[in-house]
C-alpha positions as semicolon CSV with decimal commas, in nm:
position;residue;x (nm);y (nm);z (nm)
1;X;-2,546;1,728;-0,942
2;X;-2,208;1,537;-1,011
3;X;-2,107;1,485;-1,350
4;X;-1,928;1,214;-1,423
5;X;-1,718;1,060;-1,729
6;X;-1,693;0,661;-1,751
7;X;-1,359;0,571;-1,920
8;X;-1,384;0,166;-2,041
9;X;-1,268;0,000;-2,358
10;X;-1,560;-0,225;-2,263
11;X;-1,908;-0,108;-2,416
12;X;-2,099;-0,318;-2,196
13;X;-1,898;-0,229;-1,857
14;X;-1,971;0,167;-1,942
15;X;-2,343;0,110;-2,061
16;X;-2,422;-0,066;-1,692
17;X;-2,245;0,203;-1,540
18;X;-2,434;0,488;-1,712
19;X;-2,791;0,291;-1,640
20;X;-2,668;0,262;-1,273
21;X;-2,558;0,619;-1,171
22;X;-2,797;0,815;-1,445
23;X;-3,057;0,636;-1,216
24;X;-2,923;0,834;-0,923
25;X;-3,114;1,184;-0,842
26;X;-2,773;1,355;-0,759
27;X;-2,498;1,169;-1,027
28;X;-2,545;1,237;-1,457
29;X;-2,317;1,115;-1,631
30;X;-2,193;1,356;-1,909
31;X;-1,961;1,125;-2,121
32;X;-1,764;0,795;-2,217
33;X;-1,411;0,769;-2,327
34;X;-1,316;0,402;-2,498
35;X;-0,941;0,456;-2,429
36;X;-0,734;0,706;-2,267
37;X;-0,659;0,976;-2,492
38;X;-1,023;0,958;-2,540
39;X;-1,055;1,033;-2,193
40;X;-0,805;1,330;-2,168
41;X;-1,000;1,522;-2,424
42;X;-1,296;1,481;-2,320
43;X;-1,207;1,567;-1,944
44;X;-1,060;1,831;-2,071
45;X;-1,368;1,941;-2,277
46;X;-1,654;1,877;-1,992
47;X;-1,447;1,919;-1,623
48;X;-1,614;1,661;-1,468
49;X;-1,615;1,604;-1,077
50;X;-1,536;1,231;-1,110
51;X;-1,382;1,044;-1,358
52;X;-1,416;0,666;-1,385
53;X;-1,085;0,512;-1,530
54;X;-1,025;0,182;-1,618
55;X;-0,656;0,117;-1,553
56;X;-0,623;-0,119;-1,920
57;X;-0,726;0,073;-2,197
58;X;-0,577;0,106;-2,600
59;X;-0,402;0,383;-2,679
60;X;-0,325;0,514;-2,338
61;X;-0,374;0,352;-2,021
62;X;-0,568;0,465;-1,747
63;X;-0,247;0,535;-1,551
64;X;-0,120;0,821;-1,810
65;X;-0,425;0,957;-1,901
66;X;-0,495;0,986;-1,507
67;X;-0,161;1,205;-1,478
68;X;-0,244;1,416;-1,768
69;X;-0,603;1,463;-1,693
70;X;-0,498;1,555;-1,317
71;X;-0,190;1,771;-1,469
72;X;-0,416;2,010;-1,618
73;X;-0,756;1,957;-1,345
74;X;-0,660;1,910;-1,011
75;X;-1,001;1,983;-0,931
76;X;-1,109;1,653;-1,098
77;X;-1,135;1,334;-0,860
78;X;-1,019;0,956;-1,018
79;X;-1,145;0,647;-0,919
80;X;-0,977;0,371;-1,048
81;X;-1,144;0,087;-1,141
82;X;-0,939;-0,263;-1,165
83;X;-1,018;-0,642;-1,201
84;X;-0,727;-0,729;-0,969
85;X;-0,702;-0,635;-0,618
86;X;-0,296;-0,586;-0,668
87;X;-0,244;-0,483;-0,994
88;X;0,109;-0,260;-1,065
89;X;-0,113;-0,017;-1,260
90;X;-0,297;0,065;-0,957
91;X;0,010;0,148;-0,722
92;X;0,070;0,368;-1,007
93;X;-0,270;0,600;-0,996
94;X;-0,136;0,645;-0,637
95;X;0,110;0,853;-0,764
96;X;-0,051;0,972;-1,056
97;X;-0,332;1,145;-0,786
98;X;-0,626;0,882;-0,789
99;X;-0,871;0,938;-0,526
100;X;-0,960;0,561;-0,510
101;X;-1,000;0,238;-0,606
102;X;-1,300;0,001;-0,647
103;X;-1,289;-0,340;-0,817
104;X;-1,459;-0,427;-1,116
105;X;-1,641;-0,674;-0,945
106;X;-1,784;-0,488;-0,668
107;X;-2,157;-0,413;-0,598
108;X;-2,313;-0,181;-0,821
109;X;-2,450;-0,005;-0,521
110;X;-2,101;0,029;-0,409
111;X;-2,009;0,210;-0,751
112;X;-2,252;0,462;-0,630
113;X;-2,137;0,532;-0,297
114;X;-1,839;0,596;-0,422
115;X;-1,887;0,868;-0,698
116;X;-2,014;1,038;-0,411
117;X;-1,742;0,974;-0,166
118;X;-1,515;1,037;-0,446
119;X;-1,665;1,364;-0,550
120;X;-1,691;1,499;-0,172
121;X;-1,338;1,509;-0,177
122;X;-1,244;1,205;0,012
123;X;-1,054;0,879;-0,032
124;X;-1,193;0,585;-0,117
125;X;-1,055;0,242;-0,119
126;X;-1,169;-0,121;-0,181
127;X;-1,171;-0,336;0,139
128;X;-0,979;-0,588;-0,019
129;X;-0,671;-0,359;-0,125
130;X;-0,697;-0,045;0,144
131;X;-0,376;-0,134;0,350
132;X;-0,273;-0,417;0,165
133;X;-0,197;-0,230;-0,192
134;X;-0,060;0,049;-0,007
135;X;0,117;-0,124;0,248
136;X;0,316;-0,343;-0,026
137;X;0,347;-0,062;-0,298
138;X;0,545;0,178;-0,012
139;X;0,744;-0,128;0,086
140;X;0,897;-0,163;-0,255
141;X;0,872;0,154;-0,415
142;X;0,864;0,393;-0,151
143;X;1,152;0,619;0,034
144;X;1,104;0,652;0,397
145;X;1,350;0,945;0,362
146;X;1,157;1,134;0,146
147;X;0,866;1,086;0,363
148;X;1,031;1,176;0,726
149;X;1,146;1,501;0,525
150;X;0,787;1,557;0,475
151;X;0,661;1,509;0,786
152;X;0,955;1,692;0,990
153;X;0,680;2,003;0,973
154;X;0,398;1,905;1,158
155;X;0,371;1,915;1,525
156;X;0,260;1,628;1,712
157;X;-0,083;1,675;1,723
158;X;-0,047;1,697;1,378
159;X;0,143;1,395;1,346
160;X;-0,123;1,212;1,542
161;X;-0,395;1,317;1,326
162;X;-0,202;1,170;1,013
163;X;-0,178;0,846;1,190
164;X;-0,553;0,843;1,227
165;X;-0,660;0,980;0,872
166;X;-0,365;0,692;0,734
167;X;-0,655;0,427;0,956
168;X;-0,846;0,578;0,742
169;X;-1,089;0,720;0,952
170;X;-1,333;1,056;0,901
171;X;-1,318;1,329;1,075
172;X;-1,589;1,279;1,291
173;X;-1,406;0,932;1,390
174;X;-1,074;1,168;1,452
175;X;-1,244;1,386;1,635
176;X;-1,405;1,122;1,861
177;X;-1,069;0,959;1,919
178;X;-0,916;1,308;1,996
179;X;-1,206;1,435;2,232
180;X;-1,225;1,739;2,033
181;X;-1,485;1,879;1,818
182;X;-1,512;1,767;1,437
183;X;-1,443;2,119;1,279
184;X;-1,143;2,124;1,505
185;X;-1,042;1,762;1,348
186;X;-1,131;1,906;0,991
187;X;-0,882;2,225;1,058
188;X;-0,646;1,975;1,165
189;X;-0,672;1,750;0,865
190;X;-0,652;2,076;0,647
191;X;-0,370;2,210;0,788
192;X;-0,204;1,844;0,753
193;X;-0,313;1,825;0,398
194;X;-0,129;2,166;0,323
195;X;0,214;2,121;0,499
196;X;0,263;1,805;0,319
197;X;0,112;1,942;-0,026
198;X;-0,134;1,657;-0,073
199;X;-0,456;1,681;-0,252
200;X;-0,622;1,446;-0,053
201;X;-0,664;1,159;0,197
202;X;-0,512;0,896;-0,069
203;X;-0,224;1,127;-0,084
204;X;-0,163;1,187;0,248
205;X;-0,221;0,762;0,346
206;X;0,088;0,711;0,120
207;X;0,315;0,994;0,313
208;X;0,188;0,813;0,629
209;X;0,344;0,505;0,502
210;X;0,620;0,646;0,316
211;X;0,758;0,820;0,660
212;X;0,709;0,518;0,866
213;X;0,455;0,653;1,065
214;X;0,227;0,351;0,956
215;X;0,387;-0,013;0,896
216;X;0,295;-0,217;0,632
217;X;0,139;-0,592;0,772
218;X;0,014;-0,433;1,040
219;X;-0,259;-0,245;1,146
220;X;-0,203;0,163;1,154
């Protein structure tokens, strides 16, 4: 079962939520938060799998209270939810450790798929901001410095599978492209995940970028 913790100012937004996923044999929903520091406590209280922030909230915003929440749960997977498909807030929960993004105005169904895309440990992204947001938020904030150091440690197989997981594909998709099996891709991916000290795919998309191994505009 997935627990999960809906984190909206908006009564109504968190109420359809909790009818949609509490509907769901394998999601329950274990709590709300109206603001942030709401949500930090009761994270803290429950240890969710998946938290649903909203990235404009009183008291603390869903940016903060994704930092502190992750600070002190790294076991805990974010999905940011946003009305704007480039919002500053939302390059933000990159760095604050967000494993994805979904507009507010996306399916309902698609709220469901990804809890539990989310909560399996990968990425997730909204079609409409994937490349785009990440693309434009390492071309302005990023250093490709920083990001070469990173990836000076992996070999070149390794290098090649960050390319791939940055297209964001899975690791049966790597492992197709590859010709080698998929537990080979997923030791791959692993070992990738650990030299660079990333949590995650979302993590490891922005090194991709941030080392120029990806360009933004264009595809990966």
């Amino acid at each position: 079962m997935i627990s999960v913790v809906i984190a909206d100012d908006q009564t109504m937004v968190r109420q359809s939520f909790r009818a949609v996923l509490d509907a769901q044999h394998d999601i329950q929903v274990v709590g709300e938060a109206a603001d942030g520091n709401a949500a930090v406590v009761l994270c803290a209280e429950l240890e969710p799998d998946v938290v649903l922030m909203d990235v404009r909230m009183p008291e603390l915003d869903g940016l903060e209270a994704t930092r502190r929440i992750l600070a002190g749960h790294r076991e805990v997977r974010v999905l940011i939810l946003t009305t704007f498909d480039i919002d500053e807030y939302v390059f933000g929960g990159l760095r604050a450790g967000a494993s994805g993004f979904l507009l507010k105005d996306s399916p309902l169904d698609d709220l469901v798929t990804a809890v539990r895309v989310v909560s399996a440990g990968n990425a997730l992204f909204a079609p409409t901001i994937t490349r785009r947001l990440i693309g434009e938020f390492t071309r302005t904030h990023a250093s490709v410095h920083a990001g070469r150091a990173l990836v000076a440690e992996l070999t070149a197989r390794e290098t090649e599978v960050l390319r791939l997981v940055a297209r964001g594909l899975s690791n049966a998709e790597i492992a197709e492209a590859l010709v080698i099996v998929e537990q080979t891709a997923k030791s791959h991916v692993s070992r990738v995940f650990a030299k660079l000290g990333v949590r995650d795919r979302a993590q490891a998309v922005m090194v991709a970028y941030e080392a120029g191994l990806v360009v933004p505009g264009t595809t990966p």
